[in-house]
């Protein structure tokens, strides 16, 4: 939206000019008071350049993301332990605090900006599918949509059934609750303290809602075709439609960095180096982990850990670092000339949630008034900067979601999740949204043309299970070269069938009186390859799905947790890397099967459980050492 320069010809008295300057001054001060998390007090990067390392560290944690922030913070609660946290990105910008600006950091300098390999099965309308990952303090929790979704109890019961002792639902629930500071009192009335907690470092709350109109359209439409309303998808039963919590508080994002690192900023035993990219794990002659090699300001450093090194670099960077260290599939490493230190199935078992948009256009009787829209935007900015309220403190209807099973109405395990986004006609947000998915010009132009004629509601079908896992591979020995991401989306025909069943359900919802009151119509996306097929046929929708596939940005599984009998397992149930002493992995890469829903909350849970296991182990050893000394 163009903003024309202001020309003010009216005569102003001195008093009014002073009052205007006071207002502007107050706005600037209020903006300055919206502080993103920072670890400037604990950043020892410049000291390292000038004097080298001043401390010997007990633990080195790689990655200050959703899990790494937790691990570093929890371990540093013990004042006797010295912890170093390495983060490839820097401090978050102001935009990361504002919920409504959720898509503005994707594709920016705070994003790794990964892309998958081109596929002949999915994402046919793009040159590789965009995979944003946070390169920033807080990791992806600083650039994500902030939805707090734990998954289904059957997900975690299945993890334990696969041989991972201590990971069933009743075991991990206490770690979800350990983190949580729930700001929605209504959930305690519905679910009680069995599922939610107060007092943890991670604040969860409800998003601001400017209007209930579209929310009611979606929820009433879903109920009218047979689905039940569910006011707590993190409670006793996940199935149904309702609003979820977000990692938000008082109108601002609550990333893992804000929740876990900001309270630790005065701990002298926690050090951080921002903009430090780990390149490999340092192994001794016995193959044990001794520390980490990393790059900082174009110089290479090695830091040692006397107790353990914990890799929390995420489902892409963790396998990359392991393989660069000689820990990975033997044939793959040998093909690149990397000395094999430990033959493990690193990089395999890659799973993600795909995102298939189903677009609806809502006709409105009002004409778009560009000047009125600018005034409304100005009002909203004013409200947010001064009070952190108003539309900028929310994410529209994106917190409304449905968990459904398209084949079995009585199932307690969903096969799809439906996410939603509503874009009012004439605002620039829809263009920002579709740009992030990298669609070709034909698709982008056809969607923007439809947007001129009405509001757009996006029902996003998120497939809960990937039948054929993908993989992460190195391209070369260069630790800075982006790895090869083979996503393997839609390799199994049953996945297409599931998505088409979901489309049919959304079509039924769009024909209900609640949608038709607003003249809802499906948007016919311009797809030359599909438009030759019979309209609304299964063949057309398969073509559509294969072209429009995008990622929901939930990669997991590339350092799989499993028992010794599992040949693909990289870590055991206590997250030790198999056959490598002194090294654990704690992030989404350890998940053997992807959870049913958004993965940020489960990744924070992994960090909590990992930190507890590590701390318990070393507290016991330290106590035994003290007893020996006393003797």
mmCIF file of N, CA, C and O in Angstrom, residues 445-478:
data_model
loop_
_atom_site.group_PDB
_atom_site.id
_atom_site.type_symbol
_atom_site.label_atom_id
_atom_site.label_comp_id
_atom_site.label_asym_id
_atom_site.label_seq_id
_atom_site.Cartn_x
_atom_site.Cartn_y
_atom_site.Cartn_z
ATOM 1 N N UNK A 445 -0.697 -14.433 -9.639
ATOM 2 C CA UNK A 445 -1.523 -13.408 -10.289
ATOM 3 C C UNK A 445 -3.004 -13.748 -10.232
ATOM 4 O O UNK A 445 -3.852 -12.865 -10.033
ATOM 5 N N UNK A 446 -3.341 -15.031 -10.392
ATOM 6 C CA UNK A 446 -4.763 -15.401 -10.376
ATOM 7 C C UNK A 446 -5.354 -15.210 -8.979
ATOM 8 O O UNK A 446 -6.497 -14.775 -8.828
ATOM 9 N N UNK A 447 -4.570 -15.508 -7.955
ATOM 10 C CA UNK A 447 -5.059 -15.314 -6.585
ATOM 11 C C UNK A 447 -5.200 -13.834 -6.248
ATOM 12 O O UNK A 447 -6.188 -13.417 -5.624
ATOM 13 N N UNK A 448 -4.236 -13.038 -6.656
ATOM 14 C CA UNK A 448 -4.318 -11.604 -6.381
ATOM 15 C C UNK A 448 -5.479 -10.961 -7.131
ATOM 16 O O UNK A 448 -6.107 -10.014 -6.636
ATOM 17 N N UNK A 449 -5.798 -11.472 -8.324
ATOM 18 C CA UNK A 449 -6.933 -10.947 -9.085
ATOM 19 C C UNK A 449 -8.243 -11.243 -8.358
ATOM 20 O O UNK A 449 -9.132 -10.386 -8.273
ATOM 21 N N UNK A 450 -8.358 -12.452 -7.805
ATOM 22 C CA UNK A 450 -9.561 -12.797 -7.047
ATOM 23 C C UNK A 450 -9.677 -11.949 -5.781
ATOM 24 O O UNK A 450 -10.773 -11.598 -5.344
ATOM 25 N N UNK A 451 -8.541 -11.613 -5.204
ATOM 26 C CA UNK A 451 -8.514 -10.848 -3.961
ATOM 27 C C UNK A 451 -9.064 -9.437 -4.155
ATOM 28 O O UNK A 451 -9.532 -8.805 -3.194
ATOM 29 N N UNK A 452 -9.033 -8.946 -5.386
ATOM 30 C CA UNK A 452 -9.581 -7.614 -5.658
ATOM 31 C C UNK A 452 -11.103 -7.606 -5.534
ATOM 32 O O UNK A 452 -11.715 -6.549 -5.383
ATOM 33 N N UNK A 453 -11.718 -8.792 -5.601
ATOM 34 C CA UNK A 453 -13.178 -8.870 -5.670
ATOM 35 C C UNK A 453 -13.825 -9.279 -4.359
ATOM 36 O O UNK A 453 -15.049 -9.366 -4.273
ATOM 37 N N UNK A 454 -13.025 -9.591 -3.355
ATOM 38 C CA UNK A 454 -13.625 -9.986 -2.087
ATOM 39 C C UNK A 454 -12.595 -10.428 -1.072
ATOM 40 O O UNK A 454 -11.394 -10.528 -1.373
ATOM 41 N N UNK A 455 -13.063 -10.691 0.152
ATOM 42 C CA UNK A 455 -12.179 -11.258 1.162
ATOM 43 C C UNK A 455 -11.756 -12.661 0.732
ATOM 44 O O UNK A 455 -12.459 -13.329 -0.041
ATOM 45 N N UNK A 456 -10.627 -13.103 1.246
ATOM 46 C CA UNK A 456 -10.172 -14.462 0.993
ATOM 47 C C UNK A 456 -10.061 -15.195 2.326
ATOM 48 O O UNK A 456 -9.444 -14.707 3.272
ATOM 49 N N UNK A 457 -10.686 -16.370 2.389
ATOM 50 C CA UNK A 457 -10.520 -17.263 3.528
ATOM 51 C C UNK A 457 -9.746 -18.480 3.038
ATOM 52 O O UNK A 457 -10.131 -19.120 2.065
ATOM 53 N N UNK A 458 -8.663 -18.786 3.718
ATOM 54 C CA UNK A 458 -7.856 -19.949 3.379
ATOM 55 C C UNK A 458 -8.094 -21.021 4.431
ATOM 56 O O UNK A 458 -7.843 -20.811 5.615
ATOM 57 N N UNK A 459 -8.615 -22.164 3.978
ATOM 58 C CA UNK A 459 -8.626 -23.366 4.803
ATOM 59 C C UNK A 459 -7.391 -24.167 4.405
ATOM 60 O O UNK A 459 -7.295 -24.636 3.266
ATOM 61 N N UNK A 460 -6.460 -24.325 5.298
ATOM 62 C CA UNK A 460 -5.223 -25.048 4.990
ATOM 63 C C UNK A 460 -5.319 -26.475 5.517
ATOM 64 O O UNK A 460 -5.460 -26.702 6.726
ATOM 65 N N UNK A 461 -5.275 -27.423 4.597
ATOM 66 C CA UNK A 461 -5.308 -28.843 4.968
ATOM 67 C C UNK A 461 -3.883 -29.275 5.302
ATOM 68 O O UNK A 461 -2.974 -29.176 4.481
ATOM 69 N N UNK A 462 -3.691 -29.742 6.529
ATOM 70 C CA UNK A 462 -2.368 -30.167 6.991
ATOM 71 C C UNK A 462 -2.410 -31.675 7.217
ATOM 72 O O UNK A 462 -3.137 -32.160 8.087
ATOM 73 N N UNK A 463 -1.662 -32.402 6.422
ATOM 74 C CA UNK A 463 -1.645 -33.863 6.503
ATOM 75 C C UNK A 463 -0.813 -34.295 7.705
ATOM 76 O O UNK A 463 0.353 -33.923 7.838
ATOM 77 N N UNK A 464 -1.416 -35.086 8.589
ATOM 78 C CA UNK A 464 -0.770 -35.427 9.857
ATOM 79 C C UNK A 464 0.301 -36.504 9.739
ATOM 80 O O UNK A 464 1.189 -36.597 10.581
ATOM 81 N N UNK A 465 0.224 -37.367 8.723
ATOM 82 C CA UNK A 465 1.171 -38.465 8.611
ATOM 83 C C UNK A 465 1.828 -38.483 7.242
ATOM 84 O O UNK A 465 1.141 -38.387 6.228
ATOM 85 N N UNK A 466 3.135 -38.630 7.231
ATOM 86 C CA UNK A 466 3.887 -38.781 5.985
ATOM 87 C C UNK A 466 4.273 -40.247 5.858
ATOM 88 O O UNK A 466 5.006 -40.789 6.692
ATOM 89 N N UNK A 467 3.800 -40.904 4.818
ATOM 90 C CA UNK A 467 4.004 -42.345 4.679
ATOM 91 C C UNK A 467 5.433 -42.700 4.277
ATOM 92 O O UNK A 467 5.960 -43.734 4.674
ATOM 93 N N UNK A 468 6.044 -41.885 3.429
ATOM 94 C CA UNK A 468 7.404 -42.164 2.955
ATOM 95 C C UNK A 468 8.318 -41.048 3.471
ATOM 96 O O UNK A 468 8.280 -39.928 2.970
ATOM 97 N N UNK A 469 9.148 -41.332 4.475
ATOM 98 C CA UNK A 469 10.013 -40.282 5.024
ATOM 99 C C UNK A 469 11.016 -39.773 4.003
ATOM 100 O O UNK A 469 11.403 -40.477 3.063
ATOM 101 N N UNK A 470 11.458 -38.539 4.206
ATOM 102 C CA UNK A 470 12.488 -37.955 3.361
ATOM 103 C C UNK A 470 13.850 -38.107 4.005
ATOM 104 O O UNK A 470 14.053 -38.922 4.912
ATOM 105 N N UNK A 471 14.807 -37.278 3.562
ATOM 106 C CA UNK A 471 16.158 -37.365 4.119
ATOM 107 C C UNK A 471 16.916 -36.063 3.908
ATOM 108 O O UNK A 471 16.622 -35.285 3.001
ATOM 109 N N UNK A 472 17.894 -35.853 4.772
ATOM 110 C CA UNK A 472 18.838 -34.749 4.676
ATOM 111 C C UNK A 472 20.193 -35.344 4.303
ATOM 112 O O UNK A 472 20.655 -36.293 4.943
ATOM 113 N N UNK A 473 20.823 -34.784 3.277
ATOM 114 C CA UNK A 473 22.153 -35.238 2.876
ATOM 115 C C UNK A 473 23.059 -34.029 2.684
ATOM 116 O O UNK A 473 22.593 -32.934 2.357
ATOM 117 N N UNK A 474 24.348 -34.254 2.864
ATOM 118 C CA UNK A 474 25.319 -33.201 2.580
ATOM 119 C C UNK A 474 25.537 -33.095 1.084
ATOM 120 O O UNK A 474 25.444 -34.082 0.351
ATOM 121 N N UNK A 475 25.848 -31.889 0.633
ATOM 122 C CA UNK A 475 26.220 -31.698 -0.770
ATOM 123 C C UNK A 475 27.737 -31.806 -0.958
ATOM 124 O O UNK A 475 28.211 -32.169 -2.027
ATOM 125 N N UNK A 476 28.467 -31.450 0.095
ATOM 126 C CA UNK A 476 29.928 -31.459 0.004
ATOM 127 C C UNK A 476 30.508 -31.475 1.419
ATOM 128 O O UNK A 476 29.773 -31.513 2.404
ATOM 129 N N UNK A 477 31.809 -31.404 1.501
ATOM 130 C CA UNK A 477 32.493 -31.339 2.796
ATOM 131 C C UNK A 477 32.433 -29.944 3.405
ATOM 132 O O UNK A 477 32.799 -29.752 4.559
ATOM 133 N N UNK A 478 31.979 -28.975 2.635
ATOM 134 C CA UNK A 478 31.903 -27.596 3.108
ATOM 135 C C UNK A 478 30.808 -27.478 4.161
ATOM 136 O O UNK A 478 29.620 -27.643 3.846
#
